[in-house]
mmCIF file of N, CA and C in Angstrom:
data_model
loop_
_atom_site.group_PDB
_atom_site.id
_atom_site.type_symbol
_atom_site.label_atom_id
_atom_site.label_comp_id
_atom_site.label_asym_id
_atom_site.label_seq_id
_atom_site.Cartn_x
_atom_site.Cartn_y
_atom_site.Cartn_z
ATOM 1 N N PHE A 1314 146.318 82.912 53.897
ATOM 2 C CA PHE A 1314 146.602 83.694 55.099
ATOM 3 C C PHE A 1314 147.426 82.836 55.938
ATOM 4 N N GLY A 1315 148.535 83.436 56.520
ATOM 5 C CA GLY A 1315 149.409 82.714 57.509
ATOM 6 C C GLY A 1315 150.319 81.651 56.983
ATOM 7 N N VAL A 1316 150.355 81.483 55.688
ATOM 8 C CA VAL A 1316 151.266 80.374 55.141
ATOM 9 C C VAL A 1316 152.674 80.627 55.568
ATOM 10 N N GLY A 1317 153.285 79.543 56.100
ATOM 11 C CA GLY A 1317 154.679 79.680 56.548
ATOM 12 C C GLY A 1317 154.852 80.424 57.869
ATOM 13 N N LYS A 1318 153.827 80.817 58.471
ATOM 14 C CA LYS A 1318 153.962 81.682 59.774
ATOM 15 C C LYS A 1318 153.886 80.818 60.964
ATOM 16 N N GLN A 1319 153.394 79.518 60.918
ATOM 17 C CA GLN A 1319 153.197 78.704 62.046
ATOM 18 C C GLN A 1319 153.774 77.337 61.887
ATOM 19 N N THR A 1320 154.530 76.811 62.861
ATOM 20 C CA THR A 1320 154.940 75.487 62.811
ATOM 21 C C THR A 1320 154.524 74.741 64.096
ATOM 22 N N GLN A 1321 154.375 73.460 63.984
ATOM 23 C CA GLN A 1321 154.116 72.599 65.195
ATOM 24 C C GLN A 1321 155.106 71.487 65.141
ATOM 25 N N SER A 1322 155.803 71.283 66.270
ATOM 26 C CA SER A 1322 156.672 70.073 66.411
ATOM 27 C C SER A 1322 156.009 69.208 67.301
ATOM 28 N N ILE A 1323 155.726 67.889 66.935
ATOM 29 C CA ILE A 1323 154.961 66.965 67.625
ATOM 30 C C ILE A 1323 155.777 65.787 68.020
ATOM 31 N N CYS A 1324 155.697 65.293 69.266
ATOM 32 C CA CYS A 1324 156.288 64.160 69.692
ATOM 33 C C CYS A 1324 155.154 63.314 70.375
ATOM 34 N N GLN A 1325 154.913 62.086 69.749
ATOM 35 C CA GLN A 1325 153.806 61.191 70.216
ATOM 36 C C GLN A 1325 154.463 60.020 70.866
ATOM 37 N N ARG A 1326 153.965 59.680 71.999
ATOM 38 C CA ARG A 1326 154.299 58.521 72.729
ATOM 39 C C ARG A 1326 153.014 57.585 72.893
ATOM 40 N N GLU A 1327 153.106 56.518 73.480
ATOM 41 C CA GLU A 1327 151.977 55.615 73.591
ATOM 42 C C GLU A 1327 150.784 56.227 74.237
ATOM 43 N N GLU A 1328 151.002 57.040 75.336
ATOM 44 C CA GLU A 1328 149.958 57.519 76.153
ATOM 45 C C GLU A 1328 149.742 59.042 76.042
ATOM 46 N N GLU A 1329 150.645 59.766 75.371
ATOM 47 C CA GLU A 1329 150.529 61.229 75.261
ATOM 48 C C GLU A 1329 151.107 61.794 74.033
ATOM 49 N N ILE A 1330 150.653 63.010 73.761
ATOM 50 C CA ILE A 1330 151.208 63.799 72.635
ATOM 51 C C ILE A 1330 151.702 65.112 73.043
ATOM 52 N N CYS A 1331 152.901 65.533 72.700
ATOM 53 C CA CYS A 1331 153.330 66.855 73.106
ATOM 54 C C CYS A 1331 153.484 67.738 71.841
ATOM 55 N N ILE A 1332 152.913 68.943 71.920
ATOM 56 C CA ILE A 1332 152.860 69.778 70.734
ATOM 57 C C ILE A 1332 153.550 71.088 71.098
ATOM 58 N N VAL A 1333 154.628 71.473 70.338
ATOM 59 C CA VAL A 1333 155.282 72.735 70.470
ATOM 60 C C VAL A 1333 154.794 73.586 69.260
ATOM 61 N N ASN A 1334 154.027 74.652 69.563
ATOM 62 C CA ASN A 1334 153.480 75.564 68.545
ATOM 63 C C ASN A 1334 154.337 76.793 68.485
ATOM 64 N N THR A 1335 154.822 77.138 67.333
ATOM 65 C CA THR A 1335 155.634 78.353 67.149
ATOM 66 C C THR A 1335 154.943 79.286 66.104
ATOM 67 N N VAL A 1336 154.797 80.574 66.447
ATOM 68 C CA VAL A 1336 154.230 81.460 65.494
ATOM 69 C C VAL A 1336 155.252 82.448 65.233
ATOM 70 N N LYS A 1337 155.523 82.657 63.920
ATOM 71 C CA LYS A 1337 156.614 83.610 63.514
ATOM 72 C C LYS A 1337 155.860 84.968 63.313
ATOM 73 N N CYS A 1338 155.901 85.750 64.364
ATOM 74 C CA CYS A 1338 155.386 87.186 64.330
ATOM 75 C C CYS A 1338 156.381 88.016 65.128
ATOM 76 N N ILE A 1339 155.999 89.261 65.347
ATOM 77 C CA ILE A 1339 156.883 90.086 66.076
ATOM 78 C C ILE A 1339 156.209 90.468 67.345
ATOM 79 N N PRO A 1340 156.687 90.084 68.556
ATOM 80 C CA PRO A 1340 157.773 89.111 68.744
ATOM 81 C C PRO A 1340 157.330 87.686 68.460
ATOM 82 N N PRO A 1341 158.183 86.799 68.110
ATOM 83 C CA PRO A 1341 157.805 85.426 67.961
ATOM 84 C C PRO A 1341 157.194 84.825 69.176
ATOM 85 N N ARG A 1342 156.270 83.889 68.945
ATOM 86 C CA ARG A 1342 155.620 83.208 70.222
ATOM 87 C C ARG A 1342 155.872 81.735 70.138
ATOM 88 N N GLN A 1343 156.060 81.038 71.212
ATOM 89 C CA GLN A 1343 156.160 79.587 71.292
ATOM 90 C C GLN A 1343 155.459 79.094 72.504
ATOM 91 N N ALA A 1344 154.753 78.041 72.391
ATOM 92 C CA ALA A 1344 153.987 77.465 73.487
ATOM 93 C C ALA A 1344 153.994 75.880 73.403
ATOM 94 N N THR A 1345 154.118 75.241 74.500
ATOM 95 C CA THR A 1345 154.133 73.822 74.561
ATOM 96 C C THR A 1345 153.005 73.259 75.423
ATOM 97 N N CYS A 1346 152.323 72.185 74.908
ATOM 98 C CA CYS A 1346 151.195 71.588 75.643
ATOM 99 C C CYS A 1346 151.382 70.024 75.447
ATOM 100 N N THR A 1347 151.118 69.366 76.536
ATOM 101 C CA THR A 1347 151.104 67.870 76.409
ATOM 102 C C THR A 1347 149.778 67.391 76.830
ATOM 103 N N TYR A 1348 149.203 66.440 76.017
ATOM 104 C CA TYR A 1348 147.885 65.982 76.222
ATOM 105 C C TYR A 1348 147.906 64.375 76.380
ATOM 106 N N ARG A 1349 147.150 63.824 77.315
ATOM 107 C CA ARG A 1349 146.954 62.399 77.402
ATOM 108 C C ARG A 1349 145.987 62.045 76.267
ATOM 109 N N MET A 1350 146.059 60.797 75.782
ATOM 110 C CA MET A 1350 145.209 60.404 74.620
ATOM 111 C C MET A 1350 144.257 59.288 75.063
ATOM 112 N N ASP A 1351 144.039 59.108 76.336
ATOM 113 C CA ASP A 1351 143.165 57.963 76.793
ATOM 114 C C ASP A 1351 141.711 58.399 77.029
ATOM 115 N N GLY A 1352 141.297 59.567 76.730
ATOM 116 C CA GLY A 1352 139.908 60.017 76.963
ATOM 117 C C GLY A 1352 139.598 60.465 78.362
ATOM 118 N N ALA A 1353 140.521 60.517 79.215
ATOM 119 C CA ALA A 1353 140.395 60.974 80.674
ATOM 120 C C ALA A 1353 140.463 62.464 80.674
ATOM 121 N N GLU A 1354 139.611 63.151 81.494
ATOM 122 C CA GLU A 1354 139.747 64.532 81.662
ATOM 123 C C GLU A 1354 141.077 64.975 82.440
ATOM 124 N N GLU A 1355 141.699 66.025 81.977
ATOM 125 C CA GLU A 1355 142.880 66.548 82.647
ATOM 126 C C GLU A 1355 142.893 68.032 82.643
ATOM 127 N N SER A 1356 143.618 68.529 83.530
ATOM 128 C CA SER A 1356 143.797 70.015 83.685
ATOM 129 C C SER A 1356 145.039 70.346 82.871
ATOM 130 N N ILE A 1357 145.065 71.366 82.019
ATOM 131 C CA ILE A 1357 146.129 71.700 81.121
ATOM 132 C C ILE A 1357 146.322 73.180 81.062
ATOM 133 N N ILE A 1358 147.434 73.659 80.633
ATOM 134 C CA ILE A 1358 147.596 75.100 80.138
ATOM 135 C C ILE A 1358 147.652 74.912 78.595
ATOM 136 N N GLU A 1359 146.613 75.565 77.947
ATOM 137 C CA GLU A 1359 146.483 75.485 76.472
ATOM 138 C C GLU A 1359 147.669 76.190 75.827
ATOM 139 N N LEU A 1360 147.760 75.871 74.500
ATOM 140 C CA LEU A 1360 148.780 76.552 73.741
ATOM 141 C C LEU A 1360 148.828 78.074 73.785
ATOM 142 N N ASP A 1361 147.643 78.661 74.021
ATOM 143 C CA ASP A 1361 147.567 80.154 74.151
ATOM 144 C C ASP A 1361 147.811 80.602 75.643
ATOM 145 N N GLY A 1362 148.108 79.728 76.536
ATOM 146 C CA GLY A 1362 148.250 80.118 77.916
ATOM 147 C C GLY A 1362 147.063 80.005 78.837
ATOM 148 N N ARG A 1363 145.903 79.760 78.332
ATOM 149 C CA ARG A 1363 144.773 79.638 79.134
ATOM 150 C C ARG A 1363 144.695 78.206 79.876
ATOM 151 N N ARG A 1364 144.206 78.211 81.089
ATOM 152 C CA ARG A 1364 143.936 77.005 81.840
ATOM 153 C C ARG A 1364 142.731 76.445 81.379
ATOM 154 N N ALA A 1365 142.632 75.117 81.137
ATOM 155 C CA ALA A 1365 141.348 74.460 80.614
ATOM 156 C C ALA A 1365 141.346 72.986 81.107
ATOM 157 N N LYS A 1366 140.187 72.482 81.149
ATOM 158 C CA LYS A 1366 139.837 71.056 81.334
ATOM 159 C C LYS A 1366 139.785 70.543 79.937
ATOM 160 N N SER A 1367 140.564 69.352 79.672
ATOM 161 C CA SER A 1367 140.669 68.834 78.350
ATOM 162 C C SER A 1367 140.518 67.371 78.353
ATOM 163 N N VAL A 1368 139.875 66.872 77.182
ATOM 164 C CA VAL A 1368 139.694 65.395 76.967
ATOM 165 C C VAL A 1368 140.296 65.138 75.529
ATOM 166 N N THR A 1369 141.218 64.310 75.432
ATOM 167 C CA THR A 1369 141.746 63.942 74.139
ATOM 168 C C THR A 1369 141.570 62.450 73.953
ATOM 169 N N ARG A 1370 141.035 61.986 72.715
ATOM 170 C CA ARG A 1370 140.760 60.672 72.484
ATOM 171 C C ARG A 1370 140.880 60.382 70.936
ATOM 172 N N TRP A 1371 141.095 59.156 70.603
ATOM 173 C CA TRP A 1371 141.074 58.762 69.194
ATOM 174 C C TRP A 1371 139.708 58.465 68.750
ATOM 175 N N GLU A 1372 139.306 58.979 67.593
ATOM 176 C CA GLU A 1372 138.048 58.667 66.951
ATOM 177 C C GLU A 1372 138.484 58.161 65.521
ATOM 178 N N GLY A 1373 138.719 56.799 65.421
ATOM 179 C CA GLY A 1373 139.262 56.242 64.211
ATOM 180 C C GLY A 1373 140.646 56.828 64.059
ATOM 181 N N PRO A 1374 140.980 57.374 62.800
ATOM 182 C CA PRO A 1374 142.304 57.986 62.574
ATOM 183 C C PRO A 1374 142.419 59.418 63.001
ATOM 184 N N ARG A 1375 141.423 59.978 63.644
ATOM 185 C CA ARG A 1375 141.462 61.387 64.105
ATOM 186 C C ARG A 1375 141.657 61.463 65.604
ATOM 187 N N LEU A 1376 142.677 62.343 65.857
ATOM 188 C CA LEU A 1376 142.810 62.647 67.470
ATOM 189 C C LEU A 1376 141.879 63.895 67.725
ATOM 190 N N VAL A 1377 140.957 63.692 68.600
ATOM 191 C CA VAL A 1377 139.988 64.724 68.905
ATOM 192 C C VAL A 1377 140.213 65.233 70.356
ATOM 193 N N THR A 1378 140.202 66.513 70.501
ATOM 194 C CA THR A 1378 140.303 67.250 71.766
ATOM 195 C C THR A 1378 139.192 68.163 71.984
ATOM 196 N N THR A 1379 138.485 67.948 73.110
ATOM 197 C CA THR A 1379 137.449 68.863 73.560
ATOM 198 C C THR A 1379 137.964 69.589 74.861
ATOM 199 N N GLN A 1380 137.627 70.863 75.009
ATOM 200 C CA GLN A 1380 138.055 71.660 76.090
ATOM 201 C C GLN A 1380 137.058 72.592 76.574
ATOM 202 N N ARG A 1381 137.214 72.992 77.824
ATOM 203 C CA ARG A 1381 136.401 74.089 78.409
ATOM 204 C C ARG A 1381 137.252 74.862 79.418
ATOM 205 N N PRO A 1382 137.215 76.129 79.428
ATOM 206 C CA PRO A 1382 137.951 76.958 80.379
ATOM 207 C C PRO A 1382 137.703 76.454 81.867
ATOM 208 N N VAL A 1383 138.749 76.539 82.666
ATOM 209 C CA VAL A 1383 138.550 76.232 84.143
ATOM 210 C C VAL A 1383 137.528 77.165 84.707
ATOM 211 N N GLY A 1384 136.563 76.639 85.469
ATOM 212 C CA GLY A 1384 135.591 77.487 86.099
ATOM 213 C C GLY A 1384 134.408 77.855 85.176
ATOM 214 N N SER A 1385 134.299 77.184 83.994
ATOM 215 C CA SER A 1385 133.181 77.504 82.970
ATOM 216 C C SER A 1385 132.674 76.147 82.512
ATOM 217 N N ASN A 1386 131.428 76.313 82.084
ATOM 218 C CA ASN A 1386 130.758 75.063 81.421
ATOM 219 C C ASN A 1386 130.729 75.285 79.912
ATOM 220 N N ASP A 1387 131.270 76.446 79.458
ATOM 221 C CA ASP A 1387 131.253 76.804 77.978
ATOM 222 C C ASP A 1387 132.382 76.013 77.358
ATOM 223 N N ASN A 1388 132.115 75.356 76.210
ATOM 224 C CA ASN A 1388 133.147 74.612 75.519
ATOM 225 C C ASN A 1388 133.941 75.591 74.595
ATOM 226 N N LEU A 1389 135.182 75.241 74.549
ATOM 227 C CA LEU A 1389 136.119 75.856 73.531
ATOM 228 C C LEU A 1389 136.013 75.143 72.241
ATOM 229 N N PRO A 1390 136.484 75.716 71.195
ATOM 230 C CA PRO A 1390 136.324 74.950 69.857
ATOM 231 C C PRO A 1390 136.949 73.512 70.002
ATOM 232 N N THR A 1391 136.331 72.614 69.372
ATOM 233 C CA THR A 1391 136.833 71.200 69.358
ATOM 234 C C THR A 1391 137.975 71.157 68.325
ATOM 235 N N SER A 1392 139.049 70.468 68.618
ATOM 236 C CA SER A 1392 140.188 70.318 67.834
ATOM 237 C C SER A 1392 140.278 68.912 67.226
ATOM 238 N N ARG A 1393 140.495 68.788 65.973
ATOM 239 C CA ARG A 1393 140.696 67.398 65.381
ATOM 240 C C ARG A 1393 141.995 67.366 64.532
ATOM 241 N N ARG A 1394 142.808 66.361 64.722
ATOM 242 C CA ARG A 1394 144.051 66.230 63.989
ATOM 243 C C ARG A 1394 144.032 65.000 63.224
ATOM 244 N N PHE A 1395 144.433 65.098 61.829
ATOM 245 C CA PHE A 1395 144.453 63.833 61.056
ATOM 246 C C PHE A 1395 145.259 64.171 59.864
ATOM 247 N N PHE A 1396 145.635 63.147 59.159
ATOM 248 C CA PHE A 1396 146.400 63.229 57.827
ATOM 249 C C PHE A 1396 145.544 63.280 56.738
ATOM 250 N N LYS A 1397 145.766 64.157 55.784
ATOM 251 C CA LYS A 1397 145.085 64.243 54.496
ATOM 252 C C LYS A 1397 146.177 64.221 53.428
ATOM 253 N N GLY A 1398 146.324 63.117 52.755
ATOM 254 C CA GLY A 1398 147.406 62.980 51.830
ATOM 255 C C GLY A 1398 148.749 62.962 52.607
ATOM 256 N N GLY A 1399 149.655 63.758 52.243
ATOM 257 C CA GLY A 1399 150.930 63.922 52.941
ATOM 258 C C GLY A 1399 150.986 65.005 53.969
ATOM 259 N N GLU A 1400 149.820 65.632 54.160
ATOM 260 C CA GLU A 1400 149.871 66.738 55.123
ATOM 261 C C GLU A 1400 149.041 66.364 56.464
ATOM 262 N N MET A 1401 149.403 67.075 57.401
ATOM 263 C CA MET A 1401 148.648 66.989 58.729
ATOM 264 C C MET A 1401 147.667 68.128 58.736
ATOM 265 N N CYS A 1402 146.385 67.794 59.021
ATOM 266 C CA CYS A 1402 145.372 68.877 59.069
ATOM 267 C C CYS A 1402 144.960 68.959 60.489
ATOM 268 N N THR A 1403 144.818 70.217 60.922
ATOM 269 C CA THR A 1403 144.154 70.527 62.250
ATOM 270 C C THR A 1403 142.835 71.303 61.915
ATOM 271 N N GLU A 1404 141.829 70.834 62.564
ATOM 272 C CA GLU A 1404 140.567 71.514 62.413
ATOM 273 C C GLU A 1404 140.079 72.046 63.744
ATOM 274 N N ARG A 1405 139.593 73.267 63.816
ATOM 275 C CA ARG A 1405 139.025 73.811 64.978
ATOM 276 C C ARG A 1405 137.570 74.043 64.698
ATOM 277 N N ILE A 1406 136.672 73.557 65.483
ATOM 278 C CA ILE A 1406 135.285 73.636 65.159
ATOM 279 C C ILE A 1406 134.511 74.329 66.353
ATOM 280 N N THR A 1407 133.910 75.474 66.069
ATOM 281 C CA THR A 1407 133.171 76.229 67.112
ATOM 282 C C THR A 1407 131.835 75.572 67.319
ATOM 283 N N ALA A 1408 131.293 76.034 68.411
ATOM 284 C CA ALA A 1408 129.872 75.554 68.837
ATOM 285 C C ALA A 1408 128.821 75.823 67.730
ATOM 286 N N SER A 1409 129.099 76.929 66.978
ATOM 287 C CA SER A 1409 128.175 77.351 65.913
ATOM 288 C C SER A 1409 128.398 76.580 64.645
ATOM 289 N N GLY A 1410 129.511 75.759 64.606
ATOM 290 C CA GLY A 1410 129.733 74.970 63.382
ATOM 291 C C GLY A 1410 130.809 75.490 62.492
ATOM 292 N N LEU A 1411 131.352 76.690 62.799
ATOM 293 C CA LEU A 1411 132.432 77.268 61.934
ATOM 294 C C LEU A 1411 133.708 76.368 62.034
ATOM 295 N N VAL A 1412 134.237 76.016 60.900
ATOM 296 C CA VAL A 1412 135.409 75.165 60.866
ATOM 297 C C VAL A 1412 136.619 75.921 60.280
ATOM 298 N N VAL A 1413 137.732 75.903 60.910
ATOM 299 C CA VAL A 1413 139.004 76.529 60.486
ATOM 300 C C VAL A 1413 139.983 75.411 60.347
ATOM 301 N N ARG A 1414 140.525 75.192 59.147
ATOM 302 C CA ARG A 1414 141.532 74.196 58.919
ATOM 303 C C ARG A 1414 142.886 74.760 58.710
ATOM 304 N N ARG A 1415 143.863 74.122 59.222
ATOM 305 C CA ARG A 1415 145.309 74.422 58.967
ATOM 306 C C ARG A 1415 145.980 73.241 58.451
ATOM 307 N N PHE A 1416 146.839 73.350 57.475
ATOM 308 C CA PHE A 1416 147.499 72.240 56.900
ATOM 309 C C PHE A 1416 148.982 72.435 57.159
ATOM 310 N N TYR A 1417 149.727 71.337 57.546
ATOM 311 C CA TYR A 1417 151.090 71.310 57.909
ATOM 312 C C TYR A 1417 151.809 70.297 56.980
ATOM 313 N N GLN A 1418 152.980 70.744 56.520
ATOM 314 C CA GLN A 1418 153.806 69.720 55.774
ATOM 315 C C GLN A 1418 154.919 69.252 56.702
ATOM 316 N N ARG A 1419 155.238 67.969 56.512
ATOM 317 C CA ARG A 1419 156.312 67.356 57.319
ATOM 318 C C ARG A 1419 157.689 67.973 56.826
ATOM 319 N N SER A 1420 158.567 68.276 57.800
ATOM 320 C CA SER A 1420 159.916 68.805 57.457
ATOM 321 C C SER A 1420 160.897 67.867 58.095
ATOM 322 N N ALA A 1421 162.104 67.896 57.597
ATOM 323 C CA ALA A 1421 163.193 67.110 58.150
ATOM 324 C C ALA A 1421 163.618 67.492 59.412
#
């Protein structure tokens, strides 16, 4: 499902990571979000356009982001990014434990 329909362009610097998410649908959608990676809470506009409080930190080789909508104590799914073989894997984990994984191949 969805193979070849989504791309992510990622630019990582020492203190932040910028993700440009592009979905090939009709009409095509593109969103950009920049996260600090120091574990401090920040206010962001999520890739889907929602305002959220976000904390991004390294847990070993995985970049983990936890979020909650502004004005709410309910958590959004936790996001983890890591490499598995030659692919980048993103996992979204719901409060009930449901895990959705997407795999991305590096392109030139």
